[in-house]
């Protein structure tokens, strides 16, 4: 049982931890990507303020190439803040011709943001899991240019790898802890189950002994007590019965003992001084004799149909079990 319980606990806990780790990993991935995109946008916005953009618009004069030089000077002056060279580069585009006229020309590519900037709007849309991000800024002077700042995602990937490494380490430790905890819980549950089983077994044994003693008293009665003739069986069984139960002598029909249920069903009361006779308890019912070992019948008492069984006890006495025909017991 302990091995089965251990397997079930270990499997359940490991499955729960694995599901939690998957959810955490997805949240971490999306959160890291979103953080990198927000950080990139913030750094670009901190450099290209309204004043800087106004200055760039004013310097965009002459040819597209000369205007691009002015833009390059501004970008180079803020290369540290923009982290140019550390996974980032920029390209200056001629909005009229769509040609690259400044910046990094080797890896220049027209993106959706560049097209949006050529139409006069800032292009800053970023896909959720984009490996490459860019922000395109329109410059409107005598010459229309587009400054496209590109992030190749290397910093984001490095951050993701570090986070995943930390997550993998935490996962291994969590799985080891779960396995150890499941073994401890399995041991505790198994010990508790064993203790409960022992308690139930002891209780069952005690009840079996009590019922065995009652059965011995009923079917193998000892020598009758002179002061209390033949009532030992009733003393043992009466607390357990909801049926009416009484004993009477076969010779004179005197009631020897009767329980409360029988008194209520038969409408009689045992009088210690005057006693109680069979004819009073069962008016109109013939009393069985010693030649009969068991008699079963029905009669009416107080307007209620009753079922009665007379059984010879073998010592000159009879026992009677009385119950209503409708099955409702006296409580």
PDB file of C-alpha atoms in Angstrom:
ATOM      1  CA  UNK A   1       0.000   0.000   0.000  1.00  0.00           C
ATOM      2  CA  UNK A   2       2.815   2.364   0.868  1.00  0.00           C
ATOM      3  CA  UNK A   3       4.474   1.891  -2.530  1.00  0.00           C
ATOM      4  CA  UNK A   4       1.213   2.495  -4.386  1.00  0.00           C
ATOM      5  CA  UNK A   5       0.453   5.562  -2.295  1.00  0.00           C
ATOM      6  CA  UNK A   6       3.969   6.857  -2.825  1.00  0.00           C
ATOM      7  CA  UNK A   7       3.670   6.457  -6.597  1.00  0.00           C
ATOM      8  CA  UNK A   8       0.325   8.225  -6.714  1.00  0.00           C
ATOM      9  CA  UNK A   9       1.463  11.107  -4.519  1.00  0.00           C
ATOM     10  CA  UNK A  10       4.735  11.496  -6.389  1.00  0.00           C
ATOM     11  CA  UNK A  11       2.999  11.422  -9.776  1.00  0.00           C
ATOM     12  CA  UNK A  12       0.332  13.912  -8.711  1.00  0.00           C
ATOM     13  CA  UNK A  13       2.784  16.359  -7.176  1.00  0.00           C
ATOM     14  CA  UNK A  14       5.227  16.138 -10.072  1.00  0.00           C
ATOM     15  CA  UNK A  15       2.387  16.704 -12.535  1.00  0.00           C
ATOM     16  CA  UNK A  16       1.211  19.743 -10.583  1.00  0.00           C
ATOM     17  CA  UNK A  17       4.749  21.147 -10.385  1.00  0.00           C
ATOM     18  CA  UNK A  18       5.322  20.520 -14.104  1.00  0.00           C
ATOM     19  CA  UNK A  19       2.095  22.341 -14.986  1.00  0.00           C
ATOM     20  CA  UNK A  20       3.068  25.243 -12.737  1.00  0.00           C
ATOM     21  CA  UNK A  21       6.534  25.396 -14.302  1.00  0.00           C
ATOM     22  CA  UNK A  22       5.053  25.500 -17.812  1.00  0.00           C
ATOM     23  CA  UNK A  23       2.786  28.391 -16.834  1.00  0.00           C
ATOM     24  CA  UNK A  24       5.641  30.232 -15.132  1.00  0.00           C
ATOM     25  CA  UNK A  25       7.892  29.676 -18.151  1.00  0.00           C
ATOM     26  CA  UNK A  26       5.325  31.127 -20.554  1.00  0.00           C
ATOM     27  CA  UNK A  27       4.723  34.106 -18.282  1.00  0.00           C
ATOM     28  CA  UNK A  28       8.467  34.629 -17.959  1.00  0.00           C
ATOM     29  CA  UNK A  29       8.984  34.451 -21.725  1.00  0.00           C
ATOM     30  CA  UNK A  30       6.189  36.891 -22.511  1.00  0.00           C
ATOM     31  CA  UNK A  31       7.196  39.187 -19.658  1.00  0.00           C
ATOM     32  CA  UNK A  32      10.840  39.296 -20.763  1.00  0.00           C
ATOM     33  CA  UNK A  33       9.931  40.046 -24.373  1.00  0.00           C
ATOM     34  CA  UNK A  34       7.484  42.722 -23.306  1.00  0.00           C
ATOM     35  CA  UNK A  35      10.024  44.266 -20.935  1.00  0.00           C
ATOM     36  CA  UNK A  36      12.662  44.425 -23.686  1.00  0.00           C
ATOM     37  CA  UNK A  37      10.224  46.109 -26.076  1.00  0.00           C
ATOM     38  CA  UNK A  38       9.117  48.661 -23.482  1.00  0.00           C
ATOM     39  CA  UNK A  39      12.712  49.371 -22.486  1.00  0.00           C
ATOM     40  CA  UNK A  40      13.719  49.883 -26.132  1.00  0.00           C
ATOM     41  CA  UNK A  41      10.849  52.300 -26.723  1.00  0.00           C
ATOM     42  CA  UNK A  42      11.633  54.232 -23.556  1.00  0.00           C
ATOM     43  CA  UNK A  43      15.326  54.657 -24.422  1.00  0.00           C
ATOM     44  CA  UNK A  44      14.502  55.948 -27.909  1.00  0.00           C
ATOM     45  CA  UNK A  45      11.846  58.310 -26.545  1.00  0.00           C
ATOM     46  CA  UNK A  46      14.278  59.678 -23.924  1.00  0.00           C
ATOM     47  CA  UNK A  47      16.738  60.713 -26.643  1.00  0.00           C
ATOM     48  CA  UNK A  48      14.429  61.942 -29.380  1.00  0.00           C
ATOM     49  CA  UNK A  49      12.463  64.490 -27.445  1.00  0.00           C
ATOM     50  CA  UNK A  50      10.408  67.242 -29.064  1.00  0.00           C
ATOM     51  CA  UNK A  51      13.354  69.648 -28.990  1.00  0.00           C
ATOM     52  CA  UNK A  52      15.699  67.140 -30.643  1.00  0.00           C
ATOM     53  CA  UNK A  53      13.147  66.343 -33.346  1.00  0.00           C
ATOM     54  CA  UNK A  54      12.608  70.069 -33.989  1.00  0.00           C
ATOM     55  CA  UNK A  55      16.347  70.512 -34.382  1.00  0.00           C
ATOM     56  CA  UNK A  56      16.557  67.558 -36.801  1.00  0.00           C
ATOM     57  CA  UNK A  57      13.707  68.953 -38.884  1.00  0.00           C
ATOM     58  CA  UNK A  58      15.495  72.279 -39.101  1.00  0.00           C
ATOM     59  CA  UNK A  59      18.798  70.683 -40.150  1.00  0.00           C
ATOM     60  CA  UNK A  60      17.202  68.521 -42.871  1.00  0.00           C
ATOM     61  CA  UNK A  61      18.188  70.891 -45.704  1.00  0.00           C
ATOM     62  CA  UNK A  62      20.035  70.558 -48.968  1.00  0.00           C
ATOM     63  CA  UNK A  63      20.428  67.108 -50.438  1.00  0.00           C
ATOM     64  CA  UNK A  64      19.277  63.895 -48.781  1.00  0.00           C
ATOM     65  CA  UNK A  65      22.920  62.895 -48.182  1.00  0.00           C
ATOM     66  CA  UNK A  66      23.830  66.146 -46.410  1.00  0.00           C
ATOM     67  CA  UNK A  67      20.643  66.015 -44.330  1.00  0.00           C
ATOM     68  CA  UNK A  68      21.482  62.425 -43.401  1.00  0.00           C
ATOM     69  CA  UNK A  69      24.907  63.574 -42.096  1.00  0.00           C
ATOM     70  CA  UNK A  70      23.174  65.956 -39.681  1.00  0.00           C
ATOM     71  CA  UNK A  71      20.993  63.115 -38.461  1.00  0.00           C
ATOM     72  CA  UNK A  72      24.016  60.842 -38.029  1.00  0.00           C
ATOM     73  CA  UNK A  73      25.779  63.482 -35.916  1.00  0.00           C
ATOM     74  CA  UNK A  74      22.789  63.676 -33.575  1.00  0.00           C
ATOM     75  CA  UNK A  75      22.536  59.893 -33.286  1.00  0.00           C
ATOM     76  CA  UNK A  76      26.291  59.469 -32.760  1.00  0.00           C
ATOM     77  CA  UNK A  77      26.184  62.086 -30.006  1.00  0.00           C
ATOM     78  CA  UNK A  78      23.635  59.947 -28.170  1.00  0.00           C
ATOM     79  CA  UNK A  79      25.073  56.548 -29.114  1.00  0.00           C
ATOM     80  CA  UNK A  80      25.619  55.614 -25.473  1.00  0.00           C
ATOM     81  CA  UNK A  81      22.013  56.298 -24.473  1.00  0.00           C
ATOM     82  CA  UNK A  82      20.734  54.498 -27.564  1.00  0.00           C
ATOM     83  CA  UNK A  83      23.271  51.672 -27.073  1.00  0.00           C
ATOM     84  CA  UNK A  84      24.336  51.868 -30.699  1.00  0.00           C
ATOM     85  CA  UNK A  85      26.855  49.099 -31.388  1.00  0.00           C
ATOM     86  CA  UNK A  86      25.612  46.919 -28.503  1.00  0.00           C
ATOM     87  CA  UNK A  87      23.084  45.006 -30.556  1.00  0.00           C
ATOM     88  CA  UNK A  88      21.589  48.161 -32.056  1.00  0.00           C
ATOM     89  CA  UNK A  89      22.163  50.035 -35.287  1.00  0.00           C
ATOM     90  CA  UNK A  90      20.398  52.712 -37.309  1.00  0.00           C
ATOM     91  CA  UNK A  91      19.690  53.546 -40.917  1.00  0.00           C
ATOM     92  CA  UNK A  92      18.656  56.859 -42.491  1.00  0.00           C
ATOM     93  CA  UNK A  93      16.216  56.531 -45.369  1.00  0.00           C
ATOM     94  CA  UNK A  94      15.219  58.975 -48.049  1.00  0.00           C
ATOM     95  CA  UNK A  95      11.425  59.160 -47.758  1.00  0.00           C
ATOM     96  CA  UNK A  96      11.066  60.348 -51.333  1.00  0.00           C
ATOM     97  CA  UNK A  97      13.091  57.657 -53.090  1.00  0.00           C
ATOM     98  CA  UNK A  98      13.001  54.885 -50.429  1.00  0.00           C
ATOM     99  CA  UNK A  99      16.797  54.513 -50.563  1.00  0.00           C
ATOM    100  CA  UNK A 100      19.160  54.178 -47.595  1.00  0.00           C
ATOM    101  CA  UNK A 101      21.333  57.311 -47.449  1.00  0.00           C
ATOM    102  CA  UNK A 102      23.049  57.040 -44.060  1.00  0.00           C
ATOM    103  CA  UNK A 103      23.898  54.884 -41.073  1.00  0.00           C
ATOM    104  CA  UNK A 104      24.371  51.117 -41.379  1.00  0.00           C
ATOM    105  CA  UNK A 105      23.702  50.261 -44.989  1.00  0.00           C
ATOM    106  CA  UNK A 106      24.739  46.582 -44.970  1.00  0.00           C
ATOM    107  CA  UNK A 107      21.763  45.198 -43.057  1.00  0.00           C
ATOM    108  CA  UNK A 108      19.292  47.895 -44.041  1.00  0.00           C
ATOM    109  CA  UNK A 109      15.782  46.560 -44.625  1.00  0.00           C
ATOM    110  CA  UNK A 110      12.490  48.277 -45.251  1.00  0.00           C
ATOM    111  CA  UNK A 111      10.098  47.282 -42.466  1.00  0.00           C
ATOM    112  CA  UNK A 112       6.462  48.064 -41.787  1.00  0.00           C
ATOM    113  CA  UNK A 113       7.574  50.752 -39.350  1.00  0.00           C
ATOM    114  CA  UNK A 114       9.774  52.377 -42.023  1.00  0.00           C
ATOM    115  CA  UNK A 115       6.839  52.453 -44.439  1.00  0.00           C
ATOM    116  CA  UNK A 116       4.648  54.010 -41.723  1.00  0.00           C
ATOM    117  CA  UNK A 117       7.306  56.669 -41.069  1.00  0.00           C
ATOM    118  CA  UNK A 118       7.569  57.475 -44.781  1.00  0.00           C
ATOM    119  CA  UNK A 119       3.865  58.299 -44.561  1.00  0.00           C
ATOM    120  CA  UNK A 120       4.593  60.745 -41.746  1.00  0.00           C
ATOM    121  CA  UNK A 121       3.743  58.660 -38.682  1.00  0.00           C
ATOM    122  CA  UNK A 122       6.098  57.228 -36.084  1.00  0.00           C
ATOM    123  CA  UNK A 123       6.487  53.493 -36.759  1.00  0.00           C
ATOM    124  CA  UNK A 124       6.740  51.726 -33.408  1.00  0.00           C
ATOM    125  CA  UNK A 125       4.658  48.549 -33.772  1.00  0.00           C
ATOM    126  CA  UNK A 126       6.352  45.437 -32.394  1.00  0.00           C
ATOM    127  CA  UNK A 127       5.128  41.846 -32.744  1.00  0.00           C
ATOM    128  CA  UNK A 128       4.720  39.943 -29.489  1.00  0.00           C
ATOM    129  CA  UNK A 129       7.576  37.478 -30.030  1.00  0.00           C
ATOM    130  CA  UNK A 130       9.652  39.430 -32.548  1.00  0.00           C
ATOM    131  CA  UNK A 131      13.338  38.501 -32.650  1.00  0.00           C
ATOM    132  CA  UNK A 132      14.137  41.918 -34.200  1.00  0.00           C
ATOM    133  CA  UNK A 133      12.619  45.270 -33.208  1.00  0.00           C
ATOM    134  CA  UNK A 134      12.807  48.698 -34.809  1.00  0.00           C
ATOM    135  CA  UNK A 135      11.395  52.182 -34.334  1.00  0.00           C
ATOM    136  CA  UNK A 136      11.161  54.503 -37.367  1.00  0.00           C
ATOM    137  CA  UNK A 137      11.026  58.286 -36.801  1.00  0.00           C
ATOM    138  CA  UNK A 138       9.963  60.637 -39.629  1.00  0.00           C
ATOM    139  CA  UNK A 139      12.069  63.796 -40.150  1.00  0.00           C
ATOM    140  CA  UNK A 140      10.329  66.552 -42.104  1.00  0.00           C
ATOM    141  CA  UNK A 141      12.414  69.473 -43.357  1.00  0.00           C
ATOM    142  CA  UNK A 142      13.365  70.586 -46.803  1.00  0.00           C
ATOM    143  CA  UNK A 143      14.236  66.926 -47.242  1.00  0.00           C
ATOM    144  CA  UNK A 144      12.013  64.143 -45.892  1.00  0.00           C
ATOM    145  CA  UNK A 145      14.009  61.459 -44.135  1.00  0.00           C
ATOM    146  CA  UNK A 146      13.273  58.443 -41.944  1.00  0.00           C
ATOM    147  CA  UNK A 147      15.517  57.435 -39.047  1.00  0.00           C
ATOM    148  CA  UNK A 148      15.121  53.721 -38.342  1.00  0.00           C
ATOM    149  CA  UNK A 149      16.722  52.454 -35.115  1.00  0.00           C
ATOM    150  CA  UNK A 150      17.021  48.654 -35.078  1.00  0.00           C
ATOM    151  CA  UNK A 151      17.512  46.276 -32.108  1.00  0.00           C
ATOM    152  CA  UNK A 152      18.670  42.796 -33.138  1.00  0.00           C
ATOM    153  CA  UNK A 153      17.273  41.211 -29.918  1.00  0.00           C
ATOM    154  CA  UNK A 154      20.638  39.920 -28.650  1.00  0.00           C
ATOM    155  CA  UNK A 155      20.188  41.590 -25.261  1.00  0.00           C
ATOM    156  CA  UNK A 156      16.698  40.157 -24.988  1.00  0.00           C
ATOM    157  CA  UNK A 157      17.911  36.664 -25.851  1.00  0.00           C
ATOM    158  CA  UNK A 158      20.700  36.872 -23.293  1.00  0.00           C
ATOM    159  CA  UNK A 159      18.175  37.930 -20.670  1.00  0.00           C
ATOM    160  CA  UNK A 160      15.904  35.059 -21.669  1.00  0.00           C
ATOM    161  CA  UNK A 161      18.706  32.505 -21.424  1.00  0.00           C
ATOM    162  CA  UNK A 162      19.660  33.712 -17.968  1.00  0.00           C
ATOM    163  CA  UNK A 163      16.031  33.590 -16.840  1.00  0.00           C
ATOM    164  CA  UNK A 164      15.535  30.107 -18.304  1.00  0.00           C
ATOM    165  CA  UNK A 165      18.721  28.877 -16.649  1.00  0.00           C
ATOM    166  CA  UNK A 166      17.473  30.167 -13.326  1.00  0.00           C
ATOM    167  CA  UNK A 167      14.076  28.584 -13.998  1.00  0.00           C
ATOM    168  CA  UNK A 168      15.627  25.209 -14.877  1.00  0.00           C
ATOM    169  CA  UNK A 169      17.653  25.243 -11.675  1.00  0.00           C
ATOM    170  CA  UNK A 170      14.547  26.092  -9.671  1.00  0.00           C
ATOM    171  CA  UNK A 171      12.623  23.338 -11.508  1.00  0.00           C
ATOM    172  CA  UNK A 172      15.158  20.657 -10.649  1.00  0.00           C
ATOM    173  CA  UNK A 173      15.212  21.724  -7.013  1.00  0.00           C
ATOM    174  CA  UNK A 174      11.411  21.834  -6.945  1.00  0.00           C
ATOM    175  CA  UNK A 175      11.100  18.346  -8.406  1.00  0.00           C
ATOM    176  CA  UNK A 176      13.600  16.960  -5.906  1.00  0.00           C
ATOM    177  CA  UNK A 177      11.745  18.661  -3.064  1.00  0.00           C
ATOM    178  CA  UNK A 178       8.404  17.310  -4.352  1.00  0.00           C
ATOM    179  CA  UNK A 179       9.753  13.763  -4.554  1.00  0.00           C
ATOM    180  CA  UNK A 180      11.100  13.968  -1.002  1.00  0.00           C
ATOM    181  CA  UNK A 181       7.884  15.530   0.271  1.00  0.00           C
ATOM    182  CA  UNK A 182       5.727  12.900  -1.442  1.00  0.00           C
ATOM    183  CA  UNK A 183       7.761  10.132   0.200  1.00  0.00           C
ATOM    184  CA  UNK A 184       7.335  11.756   3.609  1.00  0.00           C
ATOM    185  CA  UNK A 185       3.598  12.212   3.046  1.00  0.00           C
ATOM    186  CA  UNK A 186       3.230   8.653   1.793  1.00  0.00           C
ATOM    187  CA  UNK A 187       4.960   7.375   4.901  1.00  0.00           C
ATOM    188  CA  UNK A 188       2.767   9.497   7.150  1.00  0.00           C
ATOM    189  CA  UNK A 189      -0.426   8.459   5.348  1.00  0.00           C
ATOM    190  CA  UNK A 190       0.572   4.798   5.432  1.00  0.00           C
ATOM    191  CA  UNK A 191       1.340   4.966   9.149  1.00  0.00           C
ATOM    192  CA  UNK A 192      -1.991   6.671   9.769  1.00  0.00           C
ATOM    193  CA  UNK A 193      -3.798   4.036   7.695  1.00  0.00           C
ATOM    194  CA  UNK A 194      -2.115   1.226   9.637  1.00  0.00           C
ATOM    195  CA  UNK A 195      -3.037   2.849  12.943  1.00  0.00           C
ATOM    196  CA  UNK A 196      -6.638   3.315  11.805  1.00  0.00           C
ATOM    197  CA  UNK A 197      -6.827  -0.298  10.621  1.00  0.00           C
ATOM    198  CA  UNK A 198      -5.532  -1.527  13.965  1.00  0.00           C
ATOM    199  CA  UNK A 199      -8.076   0.608  15.821  1.00  0.00           C
ATOM    200  CA  UNK A 200     -10.901  -0.707  13.623  1.00  0.00           C
ATOM    201  CA  UNK A 201      -9.689  -4.270  14.103  1.00  0.00           C
ATOM    202  CA  UNK A 202      -9.605  -3.805  17.871  1.00  0.00           C
ATOM    203  CA  UNK A 203     -13.070  -2.256  17.858  1.00  0.00           C
ATOM    204  CA  UNK A 204     -14.375  -5.091  15.677  1.00  0.00           C
ATOM    205  CA  UNK A 205     -12.853  -7.655  18.024  1.00  0.00           C
ATOM    206  CA  UNK A 206     -14.432  -5.970  21.053  1.00  0.00           C
ATOM    207  CA  UNK A 207     -17.839  -5.948  19.369  1.00  0.00           C
ATOM    208  CA  UNK A 208     -17.454  -9.572  18.307  1.00  0.00           C
ATOM    209  CA  UNK A 209     -16.624 -10.582  21.870  1.00  0.00           C
ATOM    210  CA  UNK A 210     -19.664  -8.670  23.162  1.00  0.00           C
ATOM    211  CA  UNK A 211     -21.977 -10.344  20.640  1.00  0.00           C
ATOM    212  CA  UNK A 212     -20.432 -13.734  21.410  1.00  0.00           C
ATOM    213  CA  UNK A 213     -21.061 -13.223  25.118  1.00  0.00           C
ATOM    214  CA  UNK A 214     -24.635 -12.223  24.393  1.00  0.00           C
ATOM    215  CA  UNK A 215     -25.159 -15.276  22.208  1.00  0.00           C
ATOM    216  CA  UNK A 216     -23.756 -17.588  24.891  1.00  0.00           C
ATOM    217  CA  UNK A 217     -26.088 -16.056  27.445  1.00  0.00           C
ATOM    218  CA  UNK A 218     -29.077 -16.468  25.140  1.00  0.00           C
ATOM    219  CA  UNK A 219     -28.489 -19.989  23.894  1.00  0.00           C
ATOM    220  CA  UNK A 220     -26.453 -21.505  26.730  1.00  0.00           C
ATOM    221  CA  UNK A 221     -27.896 -19.919  29.857  1.00  0.00           C
ATOM    222  CA  UNK A 222     -26.281 -20.905  33.094  1.00  0.00           C
ATOM    223  CA  UNK A 223     -27.906 -21.939  36.287  1.00  0.00           C
ATOM    224  CA  UNK A 224     -30.859 -19.637  36.948  1.00  0.00           C
ATOM    225  CA  UNK A 225     -30.633 -17.143  39.772  1.00  0.00           C
ATOM    226  CA  UNK A 226     -33.201 -17.942  42.472  1.00  0.00           C
ATOM    227  CA  UNK A 227     -33.815 -14.271  43.143  1.00  0.00           C
ATOM    228  CA  UNK A 228     -34.179 -13.464  39.402  1.00  0.00           C
ATOM    229  CA  UNK A 229     -35.448 -16.614  37.663  1.00  0.00           C
ATOM    230  CA  UNK A 230     -34.527 -17.009  34.009  1.00  0.00           C
ATOM    231  CA  UNK A 231     -34.058 -13.318  33.226  1.00  0.00           C
ATOM    232  CA  UNK A 232     -30.357 -13.295  32.363  1.00  0.00           C
ATOM    233  CA  UNK A 233     -31.049 -13.525  28.621  1.00  0.00           C
ATOM    234  CA  UNK A 234     -33.354 -10.525  28.723  1.00  0.00           C
ATOM    235  CA  UNK A 235     -30.816  -8.492  30.695  1.00  0.00           C
ATOM    236  CA  UNK A 236     -28.261  -9.044  27.940  1.00  0.00           C
ATOM    237  CA  UNK A 237     -30.390  -8.598  24.830  1.00  0.00           C
ATOM    238  CA  UNK A 238     -33.036  -6.119  25.931  1.00  0.00           C
ATOM    239  CA  UNK A 239     -30.846  -2.965  25.438  1.00  0.00           C
ATOM    240  CA  UNK A 240     -30.283  -4.001  21.801  1.00  0.00           C
ATOM    241  CA  UNK A 241     -33.899  -4.727  20.849  1.00  0.00           C
ATOM    242  CA  UNK A 242     -36.524  -2.400  19.475  1.00  0.00           C
ATOM    243  CA  UNK A 243     -39.021  -5.309  19.287  1.00  0.00           C
ATOM    244  CA  UNK A 244     -41.099  -6.383  22.207  1.00  0.00           C
ATOM    245  CA  UNK A 245     -39.551  -9.219  24.185  1.00  0.00           C
ATOM    246  CA  UNK A 246     -40.855 -11.165  27.166  1.00  0.00           C
ATOM    247  CA  UNK A 247     -40.501 -14.548  28.868  1.00  0.00           C
ATOM    248  CA  UNK A 248     -43.200 -16.534  30.626  1.00  0.00           C
ATOM    249  CA  UNK A 249     -43.604 -19.893  32.312  1.00  0.00           C
ATOM    250  CA  UNK A 250     -45.227 -22.645  30.264  1.00  0.00           C
ATOM    251  CA  UNK A 251     -46.911 -24.114  33.323  1.00  0.00           C
ATOM    252  CA  UNK A 252     -48.715 -21.140  34.879  1.00  0.00           C
ATOM    253  CA  UNK A 253     -48.365 -18.486  32.138  1.00  0.00           C
ATOM    254  CA  UNK A 254     -46.799 -15.993  34.533  1.00  0.00           C
ATOM    255  CA  UNK A 255     -44.711 -13.312  32.875  1.00  0.00           C
ATOM    256  CA  UNK A 256     -41.165 -13.599  34.162  1.00  0.00           C
ATOM    257  CA  UNK A 257     -39.617 -10.564  32.412  1.00  0.00           C
ATOM    258  CA  UNK A 258     -40.771  -8.024  29.842  1.00  0.00           C
ATOM    259  CA  UNK A 259     -39.072  -5.062  28.147  1.00  0.00           C
ATOM    260  CA  UNK A 260     -40.444  -1.564  27.616  1.00  0.00           C
ATOM    261  CA  UNK A 261     -41.196  -2.127  23.900  1.00  0.00           C
ATOM    262  CA  UNK A 262     -43.394  -5.141  24.694  1.00  0.00           C
ATOM    263  CA  UNK A 263     -45.263  -3.184  27.365  1.00  0.00           C
ATOM    264  CA  UNK A 264     -46.021  -0.401  24.905  1.00  0.00           C
ATOM    265  CA  UNK A 265     -47.037  -2.731  22.080  1.00  0.00           C
ATOM    266  CA  UNK A 266     -49.257  -4.910  24.297  1.00  0.00           C
ATOM    267  CA  UNK A 267     -50.630  -2.056  26.402  1.00  0.00           C
ATOM    268  CA  UNK A 268     -49.682  -3.696  29.719  1.00  0.00           C
ATOM    269  CA  UNK A 269     -47.380  -2.927  32.612  1.00  0.00           C
ATOM    270  CA  UNK A 270     -45.401  -5.389  34.701  1.00  0.00           C
ATOM    271  CA  UNK A 271     -46.504  -5.097  38.314  1.00  0.00           C
ATOM    272  CA  UNK A 272     -43.825  -6.263  40.720  1.00  0.00           C
ATOM    273  CA  UNK A 273     -46.365  -7.101  43.445  1.00  0.00           C
ATOM    274  CA  UNK A 274     -49.177  -8.722  41.489  1.00  0.00           C
ATOM    275  CA  UNK A 275     -47.142  -9.822  38.468  1.00  0.00           C
ATOM    276  CA  UNK A 276     -48.486 -10.167  34.966  1.00  0.00           C
ATOM    277  CA  UNK A 277     -50.188 -13.149  33.360  1.00  0.00           C
ATOM    278  CA  UNK A 278     -50.014 -14.416  29.790  1.00  0.00           C
ATOM    279  CA  UNK A 279     -53.782 -13.911  29.357  1.00  0.00           C
ATOM    280  CA  UNK A 280     -53.400 -10.232  30.292  1.00  0.00           C
ATOM    281  CA  UNK A 281     -50.606  -9.669  27.796  1.00  0.00           C
ATOM    282  CA  UNK A 282     -52.171 -11.780  25.023  1.00  0.00           C
ATOM    283  CA  UNK A 283     -55.938 -11.712  25.504  1.00  0.00           C
ATOM    284  CA  UNK A 284     -57.662 -14.277  23.325  1.00  0.00           C
ATOM    285  CA  UNK A 285     -54.388 -15.906  22.234  1.00  0.00           C
ATOM    286  CA  UNK A 286     -53.926 -19.578  23.174  1.00  0.00           C
ATOM    287  CA  UNK A 287     -50.808 -20.116  25.263  1.00  0.00           C
ATOM    288  CA  UNK A 288     -48.314 -22.582  23.781  1.00  0.00           C
ATOM    289  CA  UNK A 289     -47.586 -25.746  25.723  1.00  0.00           C
ATOM    290  CA  UNK A 290     -44.406 -27.670  26.342  1.00  0.00           C
ATOM    291  CA  UNK A 291     -44.986 -29.873  23.304  1.00  0.00           C
ATOM    292  CA  UNK A 292     -44.539 -26.898  20.983  1.00  0.00           C
ATOM    293  CA  UNK A 293     -41.050 -25.540  20.300  1.00  0.00           C
ATOM    294  CA  UNK A 294     -42.057 -22.539  18.207  1.00  0.00           C
ATOM    295  CA  UNK A 295     -45.386 -20.922  17.348  1.00  0.00           C
ATOM    296  CA  UNK A 296     -45.937 -18.001  14.996  1.00  0.00           C
ATOM    297  CA  UNK A 297     -49.104 -15.986  14.634  1.00  0.00           C
ATOM    298  CA  UNK A 298     -50.819 -12.618  14.478  1.00  0.00           C
ATOM    299  CA  UNK A 299     -53.393 -10.960  16.718  1.00  0.00           C
ATOM    300  CA  UNK A 300     -54.890  -7.544  17.399  1.00  0.00           C
ATOM    301  CA  UNK A 301     -54.058  -5.558  20.519  1.00  0.00           C
ATOM    302  CA  UNK A 302     -55.363  -2.045  21.098  1.00  0.00           C
ATOM    303  CA  UNK A 303     -56.507  -1.779  17.494  1.00  0.00           C
ATOM    304  CA  UNK A 304     -53.071  -2.636  16.157  1.00  0.00           C
ATOM    305  CA  UNK A 305     -52.087  -5.798  14.294  1.00  0.00           C
ATOM    306  CA  UNK A 306     -49.140  -7.500  15.932  1.00  0.00           C
ATOM    307  CA  UNK A 307     -46.876 -10.312  14.827  1.00  0.00           C
ATOM    308  CA  UNK A 308     -45.734 -12.683  17.603  1.00  0.00           C
ATOM    309  CA  UNK A 309     -43.329 -15.624  17.769  1.00  0.00           C
ATOM    310  CA  UNK A 310     -43.301 -17.960  20.779  1.00  0.00           C
ATOM    311  CA  UNK A 311     -40.115 -20.004  21.188  1.00  0.00           C
ATOM    312  CA  UNK A 312     -39.449 -22.638  23.845  1.00  0.00           C
ATOM    313  CA  UNK A 313     -36.266 -22.020  25.805  1.00  0.00           C
ATOM    314  CA  UNK A 314     -35.987 -25.640  26.916  1.00  0.00           C
ATOM    315  CA  UNK A 315     -36.292 -25.087  30.686  1.00  0.00           C
ATOM    316  CA  UNK A 316     -40.037 -24.846  31.009  1.00  0.00           C
ATOM    317  CA  UNK A 317     -40.201 -21.249  29.838  1.00  0.00           C
ATOM    318  CA  UNK A 318     -41.129 -19.568  26.596  1.00  0.00           C
ATOM    319  CA  UNK A 319     -39.834 -16.376  25.004  1.00  0.00           C
ATOM    320  CA  UNK A 320     -42.090 -14.150  22.931  1.00  0.00           C
ATOM    321  CA  UNK A 321     -40.960 -11.667  20.277  1.00  0.00           C
ATOM    322  CA  UNK A 322     -43.616  -9.075  19.402  1.00  0.00           C
ATOM    323  CA  UNK A 323     -43.512  -6.598  16.567  1.00  0.00           C
ATOM    324  CA  UNK A 324     -46.128  -4.575  14.664  1.00  0.00           C
ATOM    325  CA  UNK A 325     -47.211  -5.919  11.292  1.00  0.00           C
ATOM    326  CA  UNK A 326     -46.716  -2.474   9.703  1.00  0.00           C
ATOM    327  CA  UNK A 327     -43.035  -2.601  10.637  1.00  0.00           C
ATOM    328  CA  UNK A 328     -42.938   0.540  12.810  1.00  0.00           C
ATOM    329  CA  UNK A 329     -40.892  -0.193  15.889  1.00  0.00           C
ATOM    330  CA  UNK A 330     -41.277   1.358  19.302  1.00  0.00           C
ATOM    331  CA  UNK A 331     -38.499   3.801  20.119  1.00  0.00           C
TER     332      UNK A 331
END
